[in-house]
Short mmCIF file of C-alpha atoms in Angstrom, two decimals:
data_model
loop_
_atom_site.label_atom_id
_atom_site.label_comp_id
_atom_site.label_asym_id
_atom_site.label_seq_id
_atom_site.Cartn_x
_atom_site.Cartn_y
_atom_site.Cartn_z
CA UNK A 24 -9.57 8.76 15.43
CA UNK A 25 -12.06 8.32 12.61
CA UNK A 26 -15.22 10.18 13.55
CA UNK A 27 -18.77 9.02 12.77
CA UNK A 28 -18.82 11.62 9.99
CA UNK A 29 -15.84 10.19 8.07
CA UNK A 30 -15.94 6.61 9.33
CA UNK A 31 -15.79 4.04 6.56
CA UNK A 32 -18.73 1.59 6.31
CA UNK A 33 -16.26 -1.25 6.87
CA UNK A 34 -14.71 0.40 9.95
CA UNK A 35 -16.01 -2.05 12.55
CA UNK A 36 -15.19 -5.08 10.45
CA UNK A 37 -11.68 -3.79 9.84
CA UNK A 38 -11.13 -3.31 13.57
CA UNK A 39 -12.00 -6.97 14.15
CA UNK A 40 -9.85 -8.02 11.20
CA UNK A 41 -6.84 -6.22 12.69
CA UNK A 42 -7.41 -7.69 16.14
CA UNK A 43 -7.66 -11.26 14.81
CA UNK A 44 -4.41 -10.86 12.91
CA UNK A 45 -2.52 -9.31 15.81
CA UNK A 46 -3.75 -11.75 18.45
CA UNK A 47 -2.75 -14.68 16.24
CA UNK A 48 0.90 -13.64 16.23
CA UNK A 49 1.66 -11.63 19.36
CA UNK A 50 3.25 -13.07 22.47
CA UNK A 51 1.06 -14.95 25.01
CA UNK A 52 -0.97 -12.69 27.29
CA UNK A 53 0.96 -13.92 30.32
CA UNK A 54 4.20 -12.67 28.79
CA UNK A 55 2.94 -9.13 28.14
CA UNK A 56 3.37 -6.17 30.50
CA UNK A 57 0.26 -5.31 32.45
CA UNK A 58 0.02 -1.93 30.75
CA UNK A 59 0.03 -3.33 27.18
CA UNK A 60 -2.64 -1.35 25.30
CA UNK A 61 -5.71 -3.04 23.87
CA UNK A 62 -5.32 -4.29 20.30
CA UNK A 63 -8.29 -2.10 19.42
CA UNK A 64 -6.28 1.02 20.25
CA UNK A 65 -3.90 0.23 17.40
CA UNK A 66 -6.77 -0.50 15.02
CA UNK A 67 -8.33 2.86 15.85
CA UNK A 68 -5.06 4.71 15.31
CA UNK A 69 -4.38 3.04 11.97
CA UNK A 70 -7.92 3.53 10.69
CA UNK A 71 -7.76 7.21 11.66
CA UNK A 72 -4.61 7.53 9.59
CA UNK A 73 -6.19 5.87 6.56
CA UNK A 74 -9.20 8.19 6.90
CA UNK A 75 -7.20 11.45 6.86
CA UNK A 76 -9.07 14.08 4.83
CA UNK A 77 -6.18 14.90 2.47
CA UNK A 78 -6.14 11.38 1.05
CA UNK A 79 -7.82 10.66 -2.27
CA UNK A 80 -6.36 7.34 -3.37
CA UNK A 81 -4.41 6.13 -0.34
CA UNK A 82 -7.61 5.71 1.64
CA UNK A 83 -9.37 3.00 3.61
CA UNK A 84 -10.60 1.57 0.31
CA UNK A 85 -6.98 1.09 -0.76
CA UNK A 86 -6.21 -0.63 2.54
CA UNK A 87 -9.16 -3.00 2.04
CA UNK A 88 -8.10 -3.75 -1.54
CA UNK A 89 -4.53 -4.59 -0.53
CA UNK A 90 -5.65 -6.76 2.39
CA UNK A 91 -8.04 -8.65 0.10
CA UNK A 92 -5.33 -9.16 -2.53
CA UNK A 93 -2.93 -10.44 0.14
CA UNK A 94 -5.59 -13.02 0.95
CA UNK A 95 -5.95 -13.88 -2.72
CA UNK A 96 -2.20 -14.38 -3.10
CA UNK A 97 -1.61 -16.03 0.28
CA UNK A 98 -0.81 -19.44 -1.20
CA UNK A 99 2.40 -17.89 -2.54
CA UNK A 100 3.61 -17.31 1.04
CA UNK A 101 5.72 -19.82 2.92
CA UNK A 102 3.09 -20.41 5.60
CA UNK A 103 0.55 -18.82 7.96
CA UNK A 104 3.20 -16.85 9.82
CA UNK A 105 4.34 -15.13 6.66
CA UNK A 106 0.74 -14.43 5.63
CA UNK A 107 0.21 -12.71 8.97
CA UNK A 108 3.38 -10.63 8.56
CA UNK A 109 2.34 -9.55 5.07
CA UNK A 110 -1.17 -8.70 6.31
CA UNK A 111 0.28 -6.54 9.09
CA UNK A 112 2.56 -4.87 6.55
CA UNK A 113 -0.47 -4.08 4.41
CA UNK A 114 -2.00 -2.24 7.37
CA UNK A 115 1.14 -0.15 7.83
CA UNK A 116 2.43 0.32 4.27
CA UNK A 117 0.77 3.72 3.70
CA UNK A 118 -0.10 4.49 7.32
CA UNK A 119 2.07 7.61 7.03
CA UNK A 120 1.15 9.41 3.84
CA UNK A 121 1.97 13.09 3.40
CA UNK A 122 1.98 13.84 -0.34
CA UNK A 123 4.32 16.80 0.00
CA UNK A 124 6.90 14.88 2.03
CA UNK A 125 9.44 12.25 1.11
CA UNK A 126 10.24 8.93 2.81
CA UNK A 127 6.65 8.09 3.71
CA UNK A 128 7.48 4.37 3.47
CA UNK A 129 10.36 4.77 5.88
CA UNK A 130 8.16 6.64 8.32
CA UNK A 131 5.48 3.96 7.96
CA UNK A 132 8.07 1.24 8.62
CA UNK A 133 9.28 2.98 11.76
CA UNK A 134 5.70 3.32 12.95
CA UNK A 135 5.25 -0.43 12.43
CA UNK A 136 8.38 -1.20 14.43
CA UNK A 137 7.29 0.95 17.36
CA UNK A 138 3.62 -0.01 17.38
CA UNK A 139 4.08 -3.74 16.97
CA UNK A 140 6.75 -3.93 19.67
CA UNK A 141 4.45 -2.04 22.05
CA UNK A 142 1.48 -4.20 21.03
CA UNK A 143 3.27 -7.40 22.03
CA UNK A 144 4.70 -8.71 18.76
CA UNK A 145 8.10 -10.35 18.84
CA UNK A 146 11.10 -8.24 17.79
CA UNK A 147 11.60 -10.54 14.81
CA UNK A 148 8.03 -10.06 13.61
CA UNK A 149 8.14 -6.29 14.06
CA UNK A 150 11.39 -6.16 12.08
CA UNK A 151 9.96 -8.32 9.30
CA UNK A 152 6.83 -6.20 8.96
CA UNK A 153 8.96 -3.06 8.78
CA UNK A 154 11.17 -4.67 6.14
CA UNK A 155 8.13 -5.51 4.03
CA UNK A 156 6.77 -1.98 4.35
CA UNK A 157 10.08 -0.56 3.13
CA UNK A 158 9.86 -2.73 0.01
CA UNK A 159 6.82 -0.76 -1.15
CA UNK A 160 9.06 2.23 -1.82
CA UNK A 161 10.45 0.44 -4.88
CA UNK A 162 8.32 -2.70 -5.31
CA UNK A 163 11.42 -4.73 -6.11
CA UNK A 164 11.59 -7.76 -3.79
CA UNK A 165 14.48 -10.16 -4.22
CA UNK A 166 13.75 -13.46 -6.00
CA UNK A 167 12.40 -15.93 -3.48
CA UNK A 168 11.21 -13.22 -1.07
CA UNK A 169 7.70 -14.64 -1.13
CA UNK A 170 6.28 -12.26 1.47
CA UNK A 171 7.69 -9.26 -0.37
CA UNK A 172 6.39 -10.57 -3.67
CA UNK A 173 2.88 -10.93 -2.29
CA UNK A 174 2.80 -7.48 -0.72
CA UNK A 175 4.20 -5.72 -3.77
CA UNK A 176 1.87 -7.55 -6.16
CA UNK A 177 -1.09 -6.76 -3.92
CA UNK A 178 -0.13 -3.09 -3.89
CA UNK A 179 0.37 -2.89 -7.66
CA UNK A 180 -2.71 -4.91 -8.62
CA UNK A 181 -4.60 -1.63 -9.08
CA UNK A 182 -2.66 -1.14 -12.31
CA UNK A 183 -4.62 -4.05 -13.80
CA UNK A 184 -8.08 -2.56 -13.33
CA UNK A 185 -10.60 -2.00 -16.10
CA UNK A 186 -10.08 1.16 -18.16
CA UNK A 187 -12.71 2.91 -16.06
CA UNK A 188 -11.17 1.76 -12.78
CA UNK A 189 -7.70 2.74 -13.91
CA UNK A 190 -8.90 6.18 -15.00
CA UNK A 191 -10.60 6.74 -11.64
CA UNK A 192 -7.44 5.62 -9.86
CA UNK A 193 -5.28 7.95 -11.93
CA UNK A 194 -7.61 10.86 -11.24
CA UNK A 195 -7.62 10.19 -7.50
CA UNK A 196 -3.83 10.10 -7.27
CA UNK A 197 -3.52 13.22 -9.41
CA UNK A 198 -5.89 14.98 -7.03
CA UNK A 199 -3.83 13.82 -4.07
CA UNK A 200 -0.78 15.44 -5.64
CA UNK A 201 -2.66 18.46 -6.92
CA UNK A 202 0.03 20.85 -5.71
CA UNK A 203 2.41 19.58 -8.43
CA UNK A 204 2.10 21.66 -11.66
CA UNK A 205 0.61 19.75 -14.60
CA UNK A 206 3.67 19.88 -16.83
CA UNK A 207 5.98 18.70 -14.08
CA UNK A 208 3.55 15.97 -13.12
CA UNK A 209 3.28 14.69 -16.68
CA UNK A 210 7.06 14.69 -17.12
CA UNK A 211 7.72 12.80 -13.90
CA UNK A 212 4.89 10.36 -14.43
CA UNK A 213 5.97 9.54 -17.97
CA UNK A 214 9.41 8.68 -16.63
CA UNK A 215 7.87 6.30 -14.10
CA UNK A 216 5.67 4.66 -16.74
CA UNK A 217 8.62 4.05 -19.05
CA UNK A 218 10.51 2.46 -16.19
CA UNK A 219 7.60 0.17 -15.39
CA UNK A 220 7.07 -0.84 -18.98
CA UNK A 221 10.77 -1.68 -19.26
CA UNK A 222 10.65 -4.23 -16.44
CA UNK A 223 10.72 -7.93 -17.37
CA UNK A 224 7.59 -8.40 -15.25
CA UNK A 225 5.45 -6.09 -13.16
CA UNK A 226 4.29 -8.96 -10.96
CA UNK A 227 6.29 -11.61 -9.13
CA UNK A 228 3.61 -14.12 -8.13
CA UNK A 229 2.28 -16.62 -10.62
CA UNK A 230 -1.25 -15.33 -10.14
CA UNK A 231 -0.18 -11.76 -10.78
CA UNK A 232 1.71 -12.64 -13.94
CA UNK A 233 -1.16 -14.72 -15.30
CA UNK A 234 -4.08 -12.46 -14.36
CA UNK A 235 -2.74 -8.91 -14.12
CA UNK A 236 0.39 -8.48 -16.23
CA UNK A 237 -1.17 -8.03 -19.66
CA UNK A 238 -3.91 -5.66 -18.54
CA UNK A 239 -1.55 -3.58 -16.41
CA UNK A 240 0.88 -3.13 -19.29
CA UNK A 241 -1.96 -2.10 -21.58
CA UNK A 242 -3.15 0.48 -19.04
CA UNK A 243 0.35 1.86 -18.53
CA UNK A 244 0.99 2.13 -22.26
CA UNK A 245 -2.32 3.90 -22.80
CA UNK A 246 -1.58 6.40 -20.06
CA UNK A 247 1.88 7.04 -21.46
CA UNK A 248 0.34 7.81 -24.85
CA UNK A 249 -2.06 10.29 -23.23
CA UNK A 250 0.73 11.93 -21.26
CA UNK A 251 2.88 12.21 -24.37
CA UNK A 252 -0.02 13.97 -26.08
CA UNK A 253 -0.26 16.40 -23.16
CA UNK A 254 -3.43 14.90 -21.74
CA UNK A 255 -4.38 13.43 -18.39
CA UNK A 256 -2.68 13.38 -15.03
CA UNK A 257 -0.86 10.36 -13.69
CA UNK A 258 -1.71 7.18 -11.90
CA UNK A 259 1.26 6.69 -9.68
CA UNK A 260 3.58 9.57 -9.34
CA UNK A 261 4.44 13.18 -9.59
CA UNK A 262 7.24 15.35 -10.75
CA UNK A 263 10.58 13.65 -10.36
CA UNK A 264 11.89 14.56 -6.92
CA UNK A 265 8.78 16.58 -6.08
CA UNK A 266 6.62 13.94 -4.44
CA UNK A 267 6.65 10.41 -3.11
CA UNK A 268 4.42 9.37 -6.01
CA UNK A 269 1.71 6.77 -5.81
CA UNK A 270 2.03 3.03 -6.10
CA UNK A 271 5.04 3.08 -8.44
CA UNK A 272 8.03 5.35 -8.32
CA UNK A 273 11.13 6.02 -10.38
CA UNK A 274 13.13 4.02 -7.85
CA UNK A 275 11.39 0.75 -8.67
CA UNK A 276 8.32 -1.07 -9.89
#
């Protein structure tokens, strides 16, 4: 559990935000087992995960940013139910994050399946949230997968920050993967950047394409130039095969 020493200033508000989202979609109280845990227990567990001391980029601030971007893009979803599923997926998408381990998205998806079923969500909702979480391993939702498009765009919106914001982001992720040697990190990251820049579009929602695409591509190209010159770390990855990477990996956008 997040302690008073490392508790985020938005901790209490986030707890209430989680509870509102869960209560809006879980089964009626009368249909739940008597020993169903309080919704706050799940909020506390998730917030403790996001506050783990080894995190530098994948922190509570990242959770807040993704939740806020999901709200910004919510009109792209098919309705309130899908917005809720995407919001829950945002809570879980980096809930398991061990930089020196692989398959963090898969572990996060399995956590979502277990926790949501126990918390009173329907099996269909738990499965959908887990599916959305798994999409963040490659950020490549199928055309028409509006929930997946919103979550992936929300997660990748950080690539469209100002030069100062992007540099701070890159530094934080590099610190998170500090155990990867510089040369290996630069090589793996450059491969990821080239993949991203080769995509027809980084973003799938109309808002993302109109507001983020140009700036994100400029940031990625600038970082690639720095990496090619032997400078800098990397915004979203590590050595190929050595880490899970950050928001974008060689397996997808």
